[in-house]
DNA sequence: CGTAAGTTTGATGTAGGTCAACGGCCGTGG
DNA sequence: CCACGGCCGTTGACCTACATCAAACTTACG
């Protein structure tokens, strides 16, 4: 399974038909100004694994850090288990998004990541990525931007948790999903949420009942059409207003 | 002020008497297995600025990203200003800690950072750091660990905000400060908080009244001795218990 | 068609927010 | 020296957004 990262860039034996060259998401996880030869080198080090079953673990908290991962299809959640055995979700990841950075600091993952649905992810061995970034400064710079972006989104989320009401939190989550669907060139108004109410409420620091009630209210006000995990945004303008303090 | 980062490692003209070789905090921000020559190279690129006044700005949200910063003495807070003009603090930084990573992704700072008290910080121009890390892999690896550590602490904090009660939040904050004082080889029990109640409450997603009341309660229970910004930890064990869900 | 898991809805409780008053500390100015 | 006002923190009375508890309903699957 381990392909040597030689300096050659022959397409190499196709352990898998999947590769970055043809990946619809590569413009998201790799928006690089690198040429085809360089893309081959990158592609060689990435392991395109078989599809993951729903709930299947990608990595576990406390195990040795080896790789970062990009979502290819489906979706992933990452979470802590507190000492008192309470799960706290720290992020949802959609196609084109990268996760696993938390493992670098201590050489072991600090969170556990599992697939929310049938998903496929690209495994990027970190040592190989480091080597490659030595010769390709473009890659190195891009990696730094990706990791900085993770910090930014975490801090945005801190602001959300610290200062927002239940309605503001939920509206922000829906809008975030909408934006990320748009980045995937998918409909930004007709969403299918890959996570349960329990997971939404855990992530937002609320209870399932509150999440359900807020969804109900947004539905009744014709801002969303909500049916279980199907959410349609009917009035994006008003939804955005709800995320501001002034917006009721 | 701009020192050329030559490959020579003469001690160079002392634009300032301060340097990494003699910094008490360098073991925190630079716990590197690098030799003296390499340390010179690193030291050459760092700008040791004059002391900052309380409330003085280090960088502002939206301005071009140039450098990351290490706290040398004093303390720093970083914060967003939401569109609705509400401030949200995202972090407090103590001596030996590094901030400013949020600027990398978009080439401009996403937060504003100001000194909480009279402080001094070391400015580390990011382009120079990138150059240096090309030749010193040890530096590169360390930078990645530092930035990953920022992600970890942000995610720990997300778990805190999402799942904890007012008392758990405040107890965790005090213990975090205690640990970080210990890392500075300072008393972990007698703390002086560099931020106001307003700033604590903003950071923790509470109100000043609640923060005050919880402090009052911890004081009454002989867990803390609280007098304005002076906090003494009287019973660390019980304080730690309070941070768990089971611990009432 | 029975059981279980997820979601919704209603009734009630409470942690923490809001509003208001007060007290200590400090700098300025008479 | 004291009087003053502004800022910060504390304390009390009250209120509300959300949690908790409880029950029904919906869907998936053996």
XYZ file of C-alpha atoms (C1' of nucleotides) in Angstrom:
556
model
C 0.000 0.000 0.000
C 2.926 2.259 0.719
C 4.125 3.889 -2.482
C 7.650 5.206 -2.429
C 7.743 8.879 -3.168
C 10.404 8.814 -5.822
C 11.327 11.871 -7.762
C 9.916 10.257 -10.864
C 6.478 11.192 -11.891
C 5.291 8.355 -13.987
C 1.601 7.848 -13.370
C 2.681 4.796 -11.324
C 0.755 1.619 -10.844
C -2.893 2.486 -10.342
C -3.537 0.975 -6.927
C -6.776 2.747 -7.432
C -8.494 4.476 -10.300
C -9.026 7.533 -8.146
C -6.513 10.354 -8.338
C -6.196 14.054 -7.761
C -6.077 14.833 -11.477
C -9.663 13.817 -11.945
C -11.024 14.685 -8.512
C -13.908 17.125 -8.613
C -12.855 18.413 -5.187
C -9.175 18.968 -5.869
C -9.784 22.606 -6.690
C -10.924 22.983 -3.091
C -8.289 21.082 -1.172
C -5.534 21.927 -3.653
C -6.196 25.294 -5.255
C -2.595 25.381 -6.333
C -0.766 26.951 -9.181
C 1.242 23.819 -9.717
C 1.805 22.108 -13.007
C 0.817 18.616 -14.014
C 4.204 17.116 -13.148
C 3.995 18.481 -9.647
C 0.454 17.289 -9.288
C 1.644 13.804 -10.132
C 4.147 13.950 -7.302
C 1.460 15.002 -4.913
C -0.934 12.426 -6.176
C 1.623 9.685 -5.679
C 1.749 10.215 -1.964
C -1.959 10.359 -1.384
C -3.771 7.175 -0.495
C -7.244 7.073 -1.925
C -8.892 4.558 0.318
C -11.975 2.475 -0.151
C -15.287 3.990 0.836
C -15.939 4.238 4.541
C -19.096 2.884 6.080
C -21.299 5.229 8.129
C -19.827 5.549 11.647
C -16.514 4.055 10.544
C -13.500 5.531 12.358
C -10.831 7.357 10.389
C -8.529 7.970 13.336
C -8.885 7.814 17.093
C -7.872 10.207 19.811
C -4.603 9.108 21.364
C -3.331 7.034 18.452
C -0.100 8.024 16.673
C -0.392 10.845 14.186
C 0.477 9.738 10.678
C -1.641 11.609 8.171
C -4.001 14.402 7.480
C -7.149 13.667 5.502
C -9.275 15.322 2.846
C -12.934 14.507 2.450
C -13.591 13.273 -1.063
C -17.256 12.465 -0.717
C -19.686 12.173 2.158
C -18.946 13.856 5.479
C -16.957 13.487 8.669
C -17.247 14.647 12.265
C -14.417 15.054 14.727
C -14.862 15.074 18.477
C -13.266 14.847 21.901
C -14.299 12.507 24.648
C -13.988 14.505 27.887
C -12.520 12.826 30.964
C -16.083 12.555 32.255
C -16.925 10.538 29.146
C -18.960 13.245 27.488
C -18.577 13.604 23.728
C -17.975 17.062 22.335
C -18.055 17.520 18.574
C -15.503 20.032 17.343
C -16.171 20.022 13.627
C -18.040 18.721 10.614
C -16.083 18.283 7.402
C -17.521 18.229 3.895
C -16.002 17.315 0.518
C -12.877 19.311 -0.250
C -12.181 20.030 3.420
C -9.161 18.835 5.333
C -8.934 17.534 8.879
C -6.434 15.904 11.220
C -4.158 18.902 11.897
C -4.699 18.447 15.614
C -2.363 15.465 15.603
C 0.790 17.370 14.714
C 1.486 19.047 18.059
C 1.714 15.937 20.224
C 2.406 13.376 17.496
C -0.929 11.836 18.260
C -4.463 12.736 17.341
C -6.279 14.754 19.962
C -9.681 14.074 18.460
C -11.466 11.107 16.943
C -12.836 11.373 13.411
C -15.621 9.222 12.020
C -17.630 9.161 8.811
C -21.172 10.449 9.212
C -22.380 8.606 6.141
C -20.866 6.454 3.404
C -17.830 8.555 2.577
C -14.453 8.458 0.990
C -11.400 10.318 2.204
C -7.919 10.862 0.851
C -5.154 10.061 3.300
C -2.109 12.304 3.040
C 0.859 10.886 4.985
C 2.304 13.806 6.852
C 5.962 12.815 6.610
C 5.652 12.520 2.842
C 3.879 15.850 2.691
C 6.711 17.432 4.657
C 9.282 15.995 2.269
C 7.353 17.165 -0.739
C 6.931 20.629 0.687
C 10.713 20.915 0.949
C 11.002 20.811 -2.810
C 7.739 22.533 -3.673
C 7.429 25.847 -1.856
C 3.998 26.290 -3.351
C 2.819 23.250 -1.434
C 4.383 24.452 1.765
C 2.692 27.815 1.542
C -0.601 26.185 0.762
C -0.358 23.867 3.750
C 0.220 26.848 6.013
C -2.837 28.577 4.594
C -4.993 25.521 5.085
C -3.961 25.140 8.699
C -4.396 28.847 9.353
C -7.857 28.565 7.858
C -8.669 25.871 10.398
C -7.646 28.278 13.158
C -9.825 31.001 11.682
C -12.873 28.807 11.458
C -12.333 27.500 14.982
C -12.117 31.050 16.275
C -15.197 32.107 14.351
C -16.922 29.204 15.951
C -15.707 30.261 19.408
C -17.318 33.632 18.795
C -20.519 31.878 17.775
C -20.645 29.708 20.877
C -19.752 32.494 23.275
C -22.054 35.178 22.034
C -24.991 33.783 20.077
C -28.499 32.651 20.953
C -29.874 29.259 19.954
C -31.540 30.763 16.899
C -28.403 32.628 15.838
C -26.322 29.485 16.249
C -28.625 27.355 14.166
C -29.069 29.980 11.474
C -25.287 30.336 11.259
C -24.826 26.603 10.966
C -27.327 26.359 8.119
C -25.729 29.280 6.314
C -22.297 27.747 6.787
C -23.505 24.521 5.224
C -25.111 26.486 2.436
C -21.851 28.292 1.653
C -19.903 25.075 1.707
C -22.402 23.413 -0.607
C -21.962 26.323 -2.992
C -18.185 25.865 -2.910
C -18.818 22.298 -4.028
C -20.968 23.595 -6.865
C -24.004 22.018 -5.290
C -27.331 23.624 -4.509
C -26.922 26.141 -1.694
C -30.619 26.136 -0.883
C -31.606 22.486 -0.806
C -29.474 20.905 1.905
C -29.321 17.441 3.329
C -27.781 17.487 6.788
C -25.518 14.491 7.324
C -25.767 14.652 11.109
C -28.508 13.894 13.617
C -30.272 16.413 15.849
C -28.229 15.070 18.720
C -25.035 15.876 16.852
C -26.237 19.339 15.885
C -27.202 20.135 19.451
C -23.952 18.792 20.830
C -21.939 20.839 18.344
C -23.848 24.044 19.079
C -23.968 23.598 22.841
C -27.744 23.171 22.924
C -30.236 20.356 23.531
C -32.032 18.387 20.832
C -35.337 19.822 21.949
C -34.119 23.379 21.485
C -32.727 22.569 18.047
C -36.023 20.969 17.090
C -38.031 23.930 18.349
C -35.868 26.488 16.573
C -36.145 24.512 13.353
C -39.885 24.435 13.928
C -40.022 28.178 14.405
C -37.929 28.893 11.308
C -40.195 26.559 9.368
C -43.353 28.227 10.633
C -41.932 31.638 9.679
C -41.272 30.417 6.133
C -37.557 30.975 6.451
C -36.731 27.286 6.144
C -38.606 24.242 4.978
C -37.495 21.556 7.400
C -38.231 17.876 7.143
C -35.983 15.811 9.324
C -32.552 16.145 7.764
C -33.806 17.884 4.652
C -33.587 21.641 4.905
C -34.545 24.088 2.211
C -33.633 27.720 2.584
C -36.682 29.730 1.561
C -35.584 33.200 2.624
C -31.834 33.544 2.780
C -32.000 37.276 3.490
C -34.032 36.837 6.642
C -31.926 33.879 7.697
C -28.841 36.060 7.485
C -30.539 38.779 9.483
C -31.140 36.269 12.241
C -27.403 35.748 12.654
C -26.876 39.362 13.697
C -27.620 40.595 17.184
C -29.928 43.256 15.828
C -31.928 40.727 13.822
C -34.330 39.781 16.622
C 15.200 48.482 11.855
C 15.095 45.752 9.231
C 18.053 43.441 9.649
C 19.078 41.488 6.588
C 18.905 37.792 7.221
C 22.324 36.875 5.904
C 23.745 33.424 6.224
C 26.386 34.782 8.554
C 25.841 34.372 12.201
C 27.890 37.079 13.758
C 26.022 38.403 16.761
C 25.209 41.388 14.540
C 24.716 44.936 15.647
C 22.664 44.970 18.822
C 19.723 47.066 17.738
C 18.525 46.070 21.125
C 20.020 44.419 24.155
C 17.242 41.884 24.164
C 17.762 38.602 22.385
C 16.600 35.023 22.363
C 19.821 33.730 23.893
C 19.108 35.399 27.184
C 15.315 35.343 27.113
C 13.793 33.561 30.065
C 10.845 32.591 27.894
C 12.727 31.188 24.928
C 12.456 27.665 26.289
C 8.717 28.050 25.893
C 8.385 29.600 22.487
C 11.507 27.869 21.134
C 11.969 24.515 22.844
C 14.270 23.519 20.038
C 17.170 21.214 19.801
C 19.101 23.744 17.790
C 22.651 24.804 18.411
C 23.928 28.253 19.254
C 24.749 29.109 15.657
C 21.245 28.335 14.560
C 19.822 30.290 17.431
C 21.768 33.301 16.236
C 20.170 33.005 12.853
C 16.750 32.891 14.411
C 17.533 35.725 16.737
C 18.641 37.890 13.854
C 15.229 37.904 12.277
C 13.247 38.630 15.392
C 12.430 42.202 16.236
C 12.415 42.860 19.929
C 10.280 45.932 20.159
C 9.972 48.538 22.830
C 7.502 47.911 25.621
C 3.866 48.329 24.738
C 1.544 50.494 26.753
C -1.618 48.973 28.209
C -4.302 48.811 25.477
C -1.728 49.420 22.749
C -2.526 47.612 19.490
C -0.111 45.016 18.131
C -2.015 44.352 14.937
C -5.514 45.089 13.685
C -8.058 42.918 11.974
C -8.004 43.514 8.235
C -4.455 44.860 8.011
C -1.832 42.979 5.965
C -0.278 39.980 7.642
C 3.446 40.384 8.155
C 4.510 38.685 11.355
C 3.647 36.377 14.143
C 4.378 37.476 17.689
C 5.617 35.957 20.912
C 4.753 37.466 24.275
C 7.934 38.293 26.157
C 6.382 39.916 29.207
C 2.912 41.099 30.142
C -0.140 39.754 28.347
C -2.180 40.140 25.197
C -5.767 39.559 24.131
C -7.000 38.887 20.619
C -10.548 39.489 19.488
C -12.971 39.842 16.613
C -15.372 42.663 16.079
C -18.578 41.104 14.745
C -20.451 42.838 11.926
C -22.918 44.009 14.564
C -20.015 45.726 16.309
C -19.850 43.325 19.200
C -16.383 42.396 20.455
C -15.612 38.737 20.968
C -12.350 37.801 22.660
C -10.797 34.657 21.195
C -7.690 34.308 23.324
C -5.430 35.556 26.079
C -1.682 35.131 25.575
C 0.939 35.011 28.322
C 4.756 35.114 28.220
C 6.215 32.424 25.992
C 3.025 32.076 23.953
C 2.693 32.866 20.274
C -0.148 34.552 18.430
C -0.956 35.919 14.993
C -1.319 32.640 13.066
C -4.784 33.688 11.968
C -3.273 36.091 9.465
C -1.649 33.475 7.246
C -4.746 32.160 5.471
C -5.968 35.420 3.957
C -2.717 37.378 4.112
C -4.362 39.681 6.578
C -5.066 39.426 10.264
C -8.547 38.202 11.079
C -8.342 39.370 14.681
C -7.049 42.411 16.518
C -4.439 41.964 19.239
C -3.799 44.446 22.031
C -1.663 44.476 25.163
C -3.636 44.039 28.368
C -0.932 45.663 30.476
C 2.539 47.047 29.925
C 4.006 44.267 27.822
C 6.745 43.437 25.402
C 6.424 41.177 22.427
C 8.865 39.728 19.906
C 7.880 40.253 16.310
C 8.802 37.409 13.977
C 8.475 38.433 10.330
C 6.749 35.548 8.649
C 8.553 35.709 5.324
C 11.890 35.535 7.102
C 10.663 32.663 9.220
C 9.632 30.810 6.077
C 13.067 31.343 4.548
C 14.807 30.178 7.694
C 12.638 27.111 7.941
C 13.772 26.094 4.469
C 17.301 25.621 5.747
C 16.481 24.508 9.278
C 14.035 21.625 9.250
C 13.989 21.694 13.023
C 12.439 25.151 12.875
C 9.906 24.100 10.311
C 8.765 21.156 12.388
C 8.539 23.337 15.449
C 6.422 25.932 13.675
C 3.991 23.224 12.625
C 3.750 21.997 16.189
C 3.110 25.477 17.503
C 0.340 26.118 15.041
C -1.179 22.705 15.670
C -1.104 23.489 19.375
C -3.149 26.623 18.680
C -5.746 24.449 16.944
C -5.803 22.066 19.889
C -6.317 24.793 22.432
C -9.005 26.439 20.313
C -10.826 23.121 20.070
C -10.479 22.473 23.786
C -11.987 25.873 24.276
C -14.852 25.061 21.912
C -15.606 22.031 24.077
C -15.529 24.281 27.127
C -17.926 26.827 25.669
C -20.330 24.270 24.259
C -20.627 21.954 27.198
C -19.700 23.650 30.465
C -21.581 25.579 33.125
C -20.511 29.013 34.307
C -18.684 27.488 37.262
C -16.930 24.894 35.129
C -15.890 27.564 32.656
C -14.429 29.840 35.297
C -12.708 27.014 37.158
C -11.154 25.874 33.882
C -9.939 29.362 33.098
C -8.270 29.713 36.491
C -6.636 26.307 36.171
C -5.448 27.158 32.689
C -3.825 30.322 34.005
C -2.334 28.364 36.855
C -0.754 25.850 34.494
C 0.591 28.563 32.284
C 2.075 30.387 35.270
C 3.786 27.145 36.248
C 5.236 26.823 32.747
C 6.727 30.255 33.296
C 8.200 29.055 36.565
C 5.962 31.430 38.453
C 3.657 30.676 41.347
C 0.767 28.513 40.138
C -1.369 29.398 43.138
C -1.074 33.152 43.498
C -2.381 34.633 40.265
C -2.901 38.144 39.076
C -5.437 38.248 36.270
C -4.442 40.758 33.603
C -7.974 41.157 32.298
C -11.119 42.799 33.631
C -14.309 41.014 34.627
C -15.856 42.293 31.425
C -13.117 40.602 29.423
C -13.409 37.351 31.364
C -17.158 37.255 30.885
C -16.896 38.078 27.203
C -14.310 35.351 26.686
C -16.353 32.724 28.537
C -19.694 33.669 27.026
C -21.138 34.894 30.345
C -22.047 38.211 31.962
C -19.900 40.122 34.440
C -22.482 39.546 37.149
C -22.318 35.798 36.705
C -18.519 35.836 36.756
C -18.594 37.925 39.905
C -21.101 35.622 41.586
C -19.189 32.475 40.705
C -15.987 34.024 42.028
C -17.925 34.926 45.157
C -19.168 31.375 45.555
C -15.722 29.840 45.059
C -14.380 32.304 47.596
C -17.077 31.470 50.131
C -16.342 27.759 49.685
C -12.655 28.340 50.414
C -11.641 27.096 46.998
C -10.290 30.460 45.903
C -9.336 33.643 47.653
C -10.526 36.359 45.317
C -9.821 40.045 45.616
C -10.514 41.892 42.411
C -7.858 40.652 39.997
C -5.881 38.799 42.640
C -6.805 35.140 42.820
C -5.242 32.595 45.112
C -5.979 28.925 44.628
C -6.631 27.466 48.065
C -7.877 24.029 47.091
C -6.658 22.936 43.698
C -8.124 19.470 44.038
C -11.653 20.724 44.521
C -11.191 23.311 41.800
C -10.263 20.535 39.394
C -13.266 18.508 40.466
C -15.472 21.441 39.546
C -14.323 21.233 35.940
C -15.815 17.765 35.509
C -19.491 17.211 34.909
C -19.713 14.921 37.896
C -18.151 17.523 40.187
C -21.437 19.298 40.921
C -46.149 -5.850 13.080
C -43.099 -5.025 17.138
C -39.231 -2.762 18.733
C -35.869 0.764 18.610
C -33.940 5.022 17.229
C -34.750 9.622 15.963
C -37.641 13.630 16.166
C -41.329 16.596 17.649
C -44.278 18.773 21.007
C -45.963 20.160 25.568
C -45.455 21.263 30.625
C -42.450 22.802 34.008
C -37.870 24.055 36.220
C -33.635 26.709 36.637
C -29.055 28.690 35.460
C -27.769 32.534 34.145
C -29.248 37.029 32.048
C -31.142 41.719 32.948
C -31.910 45.694 35.598
C -30.738 48.447 39.377
C -28.261 50.107 43.317
C -24.134 50.532 45.821
C -19.281 50.582 47.292
C -14.271 50.838 46.618
C -10.525 52.872 44.130
C -8.202 56.389 41.763
C -7.187 60.544 39.383
C -8.325 65.466 38.894
C -9.151 69.790 40.509
C -10.602 73.214 43.971
C -6.602 68.371 52.320
C -11.231 66.909 50.687
C -14.858 66.789 46.921
C -15.930 64.920 42.735
C -16.811 61.773 38.912
C -15.644 57.718 36.316
C -14.563 52.982 36.206
C -14.782 48.510 38.060
C -16.560 45.043 40.785
C -20.173 43.275 43.905
C -24.763 42.241 45.419
C -29.808 41.800 45.252
C -34.454 41.268 42.954
C -36.516 39.694 39.154
C -37.044 37.549 34.451
C -36.395 34.645 30.397
C -34.130 31.508 27.201
C -33.068 27.322 27.352
C -32.804 22.821 29.893
C -35.270 19.077 31.804
C -38.810 15.786 32.061
C -42.364 13.382 29.831
C -45.051 11.601 26.183
C -46.440 10.824 21.489
C -45.287 10.270 16.823
C -42.660 8.779 12.686
C -39.660 5.801 10.167
C -36.694 1.870 9.498
C -36.059 -2.798 9.920
C -36.017 -7.371 11.974
